[in-house]
mmCIF file of C-alpha atoms in Angstrom:
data_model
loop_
_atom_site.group_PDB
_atom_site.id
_atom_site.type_symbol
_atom_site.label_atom_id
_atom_site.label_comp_id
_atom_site.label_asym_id
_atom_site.label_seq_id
_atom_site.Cartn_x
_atom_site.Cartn_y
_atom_site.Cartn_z
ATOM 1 C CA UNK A 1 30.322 -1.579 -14.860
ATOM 2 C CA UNK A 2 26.748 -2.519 -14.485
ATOM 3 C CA UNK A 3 24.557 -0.175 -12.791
ATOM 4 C CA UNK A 4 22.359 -1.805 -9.993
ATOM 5 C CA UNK A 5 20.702 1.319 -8.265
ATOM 6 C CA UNK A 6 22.328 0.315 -4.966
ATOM 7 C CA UNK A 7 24.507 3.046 -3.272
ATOM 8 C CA UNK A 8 27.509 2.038 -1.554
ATOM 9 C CA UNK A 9 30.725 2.951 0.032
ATOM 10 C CA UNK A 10 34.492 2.361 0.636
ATOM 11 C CA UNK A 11 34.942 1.505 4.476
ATOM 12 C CA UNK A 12 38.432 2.268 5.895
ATOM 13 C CA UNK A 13 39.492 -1.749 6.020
ATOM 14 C CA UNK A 14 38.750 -1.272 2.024
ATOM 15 C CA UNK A 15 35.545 -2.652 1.930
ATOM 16 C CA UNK A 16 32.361 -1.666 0.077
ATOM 17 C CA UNK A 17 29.242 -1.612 2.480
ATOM 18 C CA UNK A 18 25.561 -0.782 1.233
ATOM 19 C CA UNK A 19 24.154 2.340 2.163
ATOM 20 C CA UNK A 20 20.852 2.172 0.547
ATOM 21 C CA UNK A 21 19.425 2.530 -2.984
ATOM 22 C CA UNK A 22 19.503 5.833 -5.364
ATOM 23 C CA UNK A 23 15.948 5.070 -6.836
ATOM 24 C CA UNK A 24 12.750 3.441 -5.304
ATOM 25 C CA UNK A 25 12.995 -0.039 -6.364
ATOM 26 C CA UNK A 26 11.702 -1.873 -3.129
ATOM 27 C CA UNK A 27 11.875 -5.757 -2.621
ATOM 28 C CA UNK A 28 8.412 -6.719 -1.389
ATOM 29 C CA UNK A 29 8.170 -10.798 -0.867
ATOM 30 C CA UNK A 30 11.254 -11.048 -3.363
ATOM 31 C CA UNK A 31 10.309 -9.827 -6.236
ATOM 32 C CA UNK A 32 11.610 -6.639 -6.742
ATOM 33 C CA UNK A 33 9.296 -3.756 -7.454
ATOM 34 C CA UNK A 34 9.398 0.168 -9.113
ATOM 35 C CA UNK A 35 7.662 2.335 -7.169
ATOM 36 C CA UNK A 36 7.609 4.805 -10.332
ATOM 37 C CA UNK A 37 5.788 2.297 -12.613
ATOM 38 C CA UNK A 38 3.151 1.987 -10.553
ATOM 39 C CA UNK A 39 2.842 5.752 -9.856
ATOM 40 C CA UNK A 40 2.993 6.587 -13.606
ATOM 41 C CA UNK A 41 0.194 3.976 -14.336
ATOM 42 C CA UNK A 42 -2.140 5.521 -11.461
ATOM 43 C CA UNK A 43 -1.556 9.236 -12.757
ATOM 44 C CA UNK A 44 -3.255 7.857 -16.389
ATOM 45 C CA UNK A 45 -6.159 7.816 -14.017
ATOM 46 C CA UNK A 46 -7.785 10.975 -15.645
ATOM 47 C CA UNK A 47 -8.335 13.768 -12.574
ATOM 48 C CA UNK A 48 -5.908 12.233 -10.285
ATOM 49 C CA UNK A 49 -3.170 15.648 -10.055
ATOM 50 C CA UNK A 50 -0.776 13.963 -7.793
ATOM 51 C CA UNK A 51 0.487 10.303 -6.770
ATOM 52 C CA UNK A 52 3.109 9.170 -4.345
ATOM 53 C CA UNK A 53 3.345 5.273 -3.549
ATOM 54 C CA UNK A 54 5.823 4.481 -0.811
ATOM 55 C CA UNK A 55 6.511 0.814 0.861
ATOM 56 C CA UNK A 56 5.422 0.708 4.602
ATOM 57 C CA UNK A 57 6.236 -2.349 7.458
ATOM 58 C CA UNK A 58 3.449 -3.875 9.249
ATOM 59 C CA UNK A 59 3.895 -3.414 12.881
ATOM 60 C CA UNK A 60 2.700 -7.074 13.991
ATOM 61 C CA UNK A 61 4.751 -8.471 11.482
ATOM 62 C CA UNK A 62 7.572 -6.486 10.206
ATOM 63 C CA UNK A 63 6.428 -7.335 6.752
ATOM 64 C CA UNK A 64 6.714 -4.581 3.986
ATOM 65 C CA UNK A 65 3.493 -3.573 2.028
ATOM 66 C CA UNK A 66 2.679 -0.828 -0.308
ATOM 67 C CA UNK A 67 0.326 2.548 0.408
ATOM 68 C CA UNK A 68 -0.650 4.837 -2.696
ATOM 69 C CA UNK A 69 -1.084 8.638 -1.618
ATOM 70 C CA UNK A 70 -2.943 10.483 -4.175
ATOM 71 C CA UNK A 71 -4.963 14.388 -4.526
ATOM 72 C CA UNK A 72 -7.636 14.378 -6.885
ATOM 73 C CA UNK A 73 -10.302 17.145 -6.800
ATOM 74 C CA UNK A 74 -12.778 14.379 -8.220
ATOM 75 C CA UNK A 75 -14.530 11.237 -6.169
ATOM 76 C CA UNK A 76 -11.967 8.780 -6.928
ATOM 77 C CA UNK A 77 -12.151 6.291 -4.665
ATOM 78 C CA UNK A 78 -8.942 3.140 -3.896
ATOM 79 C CA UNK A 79 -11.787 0.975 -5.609
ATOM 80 C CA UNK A 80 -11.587 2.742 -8.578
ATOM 81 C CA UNK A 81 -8.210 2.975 -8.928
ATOM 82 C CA UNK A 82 -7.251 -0.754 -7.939
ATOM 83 C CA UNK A 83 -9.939 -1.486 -10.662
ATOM 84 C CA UNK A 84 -7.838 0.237 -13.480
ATOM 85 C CA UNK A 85 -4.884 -1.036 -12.199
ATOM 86 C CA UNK A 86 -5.616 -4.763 -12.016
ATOM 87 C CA UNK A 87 -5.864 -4.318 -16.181
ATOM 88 C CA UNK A 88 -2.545 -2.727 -16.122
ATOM 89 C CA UNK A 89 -0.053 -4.307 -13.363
ATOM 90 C CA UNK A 90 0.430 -7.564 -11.966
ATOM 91 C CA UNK A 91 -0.963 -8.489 -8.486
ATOM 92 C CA UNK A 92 2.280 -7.939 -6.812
ATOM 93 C CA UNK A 93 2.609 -3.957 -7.552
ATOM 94 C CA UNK A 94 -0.833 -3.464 -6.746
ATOM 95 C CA UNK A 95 -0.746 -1.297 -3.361
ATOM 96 C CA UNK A 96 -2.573 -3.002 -0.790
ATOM 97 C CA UNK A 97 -4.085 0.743 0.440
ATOM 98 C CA UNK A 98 -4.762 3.803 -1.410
ATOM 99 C CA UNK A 99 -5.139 7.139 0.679
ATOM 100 C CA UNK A 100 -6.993 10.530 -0.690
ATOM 101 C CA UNK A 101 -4.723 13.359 0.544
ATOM 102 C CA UNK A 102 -5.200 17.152 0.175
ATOM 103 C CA UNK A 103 -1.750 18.118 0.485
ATOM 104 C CA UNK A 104 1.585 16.852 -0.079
ATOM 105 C CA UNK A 105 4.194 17.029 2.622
ATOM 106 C CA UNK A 106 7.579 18.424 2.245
ATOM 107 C CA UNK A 107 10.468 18.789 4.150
ATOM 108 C CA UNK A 108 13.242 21.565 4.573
ATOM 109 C CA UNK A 109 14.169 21.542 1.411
ATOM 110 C CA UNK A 110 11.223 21.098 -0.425
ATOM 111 C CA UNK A 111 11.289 17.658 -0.777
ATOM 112 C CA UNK A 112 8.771 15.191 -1.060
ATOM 113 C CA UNK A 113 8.572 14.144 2.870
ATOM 114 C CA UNK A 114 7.765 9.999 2.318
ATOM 115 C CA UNK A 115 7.978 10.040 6.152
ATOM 116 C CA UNK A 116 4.974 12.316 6.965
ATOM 117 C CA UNK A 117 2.437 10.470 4.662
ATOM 118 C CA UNK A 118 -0.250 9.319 7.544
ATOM 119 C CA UNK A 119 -0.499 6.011 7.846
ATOM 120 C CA UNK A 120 -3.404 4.556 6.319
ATOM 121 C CA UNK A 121 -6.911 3.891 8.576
ATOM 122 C CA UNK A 122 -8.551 0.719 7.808
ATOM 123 C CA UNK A 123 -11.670 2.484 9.338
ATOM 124 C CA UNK A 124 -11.519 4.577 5.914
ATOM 125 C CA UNK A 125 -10.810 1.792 3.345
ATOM 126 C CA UNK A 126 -14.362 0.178 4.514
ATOM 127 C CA UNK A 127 -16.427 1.470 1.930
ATOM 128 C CA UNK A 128 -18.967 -1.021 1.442
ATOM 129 C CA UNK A 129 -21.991 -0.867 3.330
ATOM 130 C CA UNK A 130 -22.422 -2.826 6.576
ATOM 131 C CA UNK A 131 -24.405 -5.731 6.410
ATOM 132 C CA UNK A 132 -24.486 -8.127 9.689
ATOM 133 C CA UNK A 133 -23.274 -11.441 8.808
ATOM 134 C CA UNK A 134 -26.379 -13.985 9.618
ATOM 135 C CA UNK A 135 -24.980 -17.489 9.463
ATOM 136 C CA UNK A 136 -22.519 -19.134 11.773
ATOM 137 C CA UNK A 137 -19.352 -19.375 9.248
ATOM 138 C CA UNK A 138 -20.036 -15.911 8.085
ATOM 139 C CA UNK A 139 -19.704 -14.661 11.900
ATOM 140 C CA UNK A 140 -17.001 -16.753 12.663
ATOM 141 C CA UNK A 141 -15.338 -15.395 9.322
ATOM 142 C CA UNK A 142 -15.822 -11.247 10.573
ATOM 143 C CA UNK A 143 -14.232 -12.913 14.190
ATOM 144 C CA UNK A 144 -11.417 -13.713 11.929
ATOM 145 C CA UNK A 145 -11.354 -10.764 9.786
ATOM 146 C CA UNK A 146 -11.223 -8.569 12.970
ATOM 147 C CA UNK A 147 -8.356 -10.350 14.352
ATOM 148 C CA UNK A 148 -6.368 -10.187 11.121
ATOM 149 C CA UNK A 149 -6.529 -6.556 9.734
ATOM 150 C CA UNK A 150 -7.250 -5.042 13.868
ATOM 151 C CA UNK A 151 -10.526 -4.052 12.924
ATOM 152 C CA UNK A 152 -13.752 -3.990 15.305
ATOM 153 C CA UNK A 153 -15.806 -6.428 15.066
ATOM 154 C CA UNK A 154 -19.080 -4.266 14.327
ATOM 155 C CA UNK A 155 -17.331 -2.809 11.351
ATOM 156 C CA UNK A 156 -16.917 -6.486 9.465
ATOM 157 C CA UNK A 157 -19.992 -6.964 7.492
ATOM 158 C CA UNK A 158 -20.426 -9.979 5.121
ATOM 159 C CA UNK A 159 -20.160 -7.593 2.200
ATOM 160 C CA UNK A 160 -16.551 -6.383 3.103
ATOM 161 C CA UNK A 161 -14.040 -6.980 0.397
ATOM 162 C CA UNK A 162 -10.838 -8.682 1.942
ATOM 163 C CA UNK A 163 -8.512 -6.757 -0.738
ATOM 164 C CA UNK A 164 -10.514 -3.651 -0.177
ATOM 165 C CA UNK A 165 -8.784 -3.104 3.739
ATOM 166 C CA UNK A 166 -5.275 -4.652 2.550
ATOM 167 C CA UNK A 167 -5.498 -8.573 2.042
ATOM 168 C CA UNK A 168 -3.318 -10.550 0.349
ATOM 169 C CA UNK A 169 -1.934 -13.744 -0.392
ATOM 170 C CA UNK A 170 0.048 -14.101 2.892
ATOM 171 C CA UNK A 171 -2.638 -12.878 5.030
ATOM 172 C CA UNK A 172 -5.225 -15.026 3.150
ATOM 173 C CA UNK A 173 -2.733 -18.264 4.240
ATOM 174 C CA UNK A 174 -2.760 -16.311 7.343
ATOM 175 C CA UNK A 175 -7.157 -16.162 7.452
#
C-alpha cells in the first residue's frame, strides 16, 4: 500500500471517491507544495511565536495562492521574512502575502480555525514609501499595477515592489 495523503471512500456502487487530503499538501500551479515546510522554516525566524500558512483562491481568477499568518511581539515585517526565506525555499513555496496577527482563531473545538484568518489587505503590504512616478512609462506602469493587484491608483508609487503586494510569475505575464 503506498500512502498518498489523499482521503477517500467506498461509495455504495463500490467505488472509491476522494474526499479530500489528511495533511496540507496543496497543489499550487502543479507542483505540489507542504504547507508545514514552509511554516517550520518561517518559525526559525527568531521572535516569530506562531505561524500558520494556508492556500487562498483569488476571486477574479479562481487561482490558488498562499497567505502566511504569523504573531510576533517584535517588528517583523513580510519583507523580512520573504528575505530569509528566499535563502531557504524555492520561489514556488514562497507565500505571496504575509499577515501580522495578534491572535489565533479557533473553532469549537479548539482547533486552529484556517477559515477565520482575514484575508490579507494589499493596503497593508505597501510598505515602501510613496513616491509619484514622473515619467510617462512609469505612470502608465502604476495604471497597470492598479488594475492588476485592485489597488488605487494614488497608492502605486515607482518605488513599490511588485512581489511585495503578491506578484508573481503569472501575474507578471499577466502585467
Amino acid at each position: 500500500m503506498f500512502k498518498t495523503g489523499d482521503l477517500g471512500k467506498w461509495s455504495d456502487d463500490g467505488e472509491i471517491t476522494f474526499a479530500g487530503r489528511i495533511d496540507f499538501q496543496v497543489k499550487i500551479r502543479g507542483l505540489r507544495i507542504e504547507l508545514s515546510e514552509i511554516e517550520s522554516t518561517i518559525k526559525e525566524i527568531k521572535d516569530i511565536s506562531y505561524v500558520v500558512v494556508i492556500d487562498r483562491i483569488r476571486k477574479d481568477s479562481s487561482e490558488k495562492y498562499l497567505v502566511g499568518y504569523y504573531i510576533t511581539p517584535k517588528n517583523i515585517t513580510a519583507k523580512d521574512i520573504r528575505n530569509y526565506l528566499e535563502n531557504k525555499l524555492p520561489d514556488y513555496m514562497i507565500p505571496q502575502y504575509f499577515v501580522k496577527i495578534n491572535s489565533i482563531p479557533f473553532n469549537i473545538n479548539g482547533k486552529l480555525d484556517r477559515r477565520a484568518l482575514p484575508e490579507p489587505n494589499i493596503d497593508d503590504m505597501l510598505t515602501s514609501e510613496y513616491v509619484a512616478p514622473e515619467t510617462t512609462i512609469e505612470k502608465k506602469l502604476c495604471d497597470i499595477y492598479s488594475k492588476v493587484f485592485k489597488i488605487d491608483v494614488k497608492k502605486i508609487g515607482k518605488n513599490l515592489n511588485f512581489f511585495d503586494v503578491g506578484g508573481d510569475s503569472l501575474l507578471a505575464v499577466k502585467v
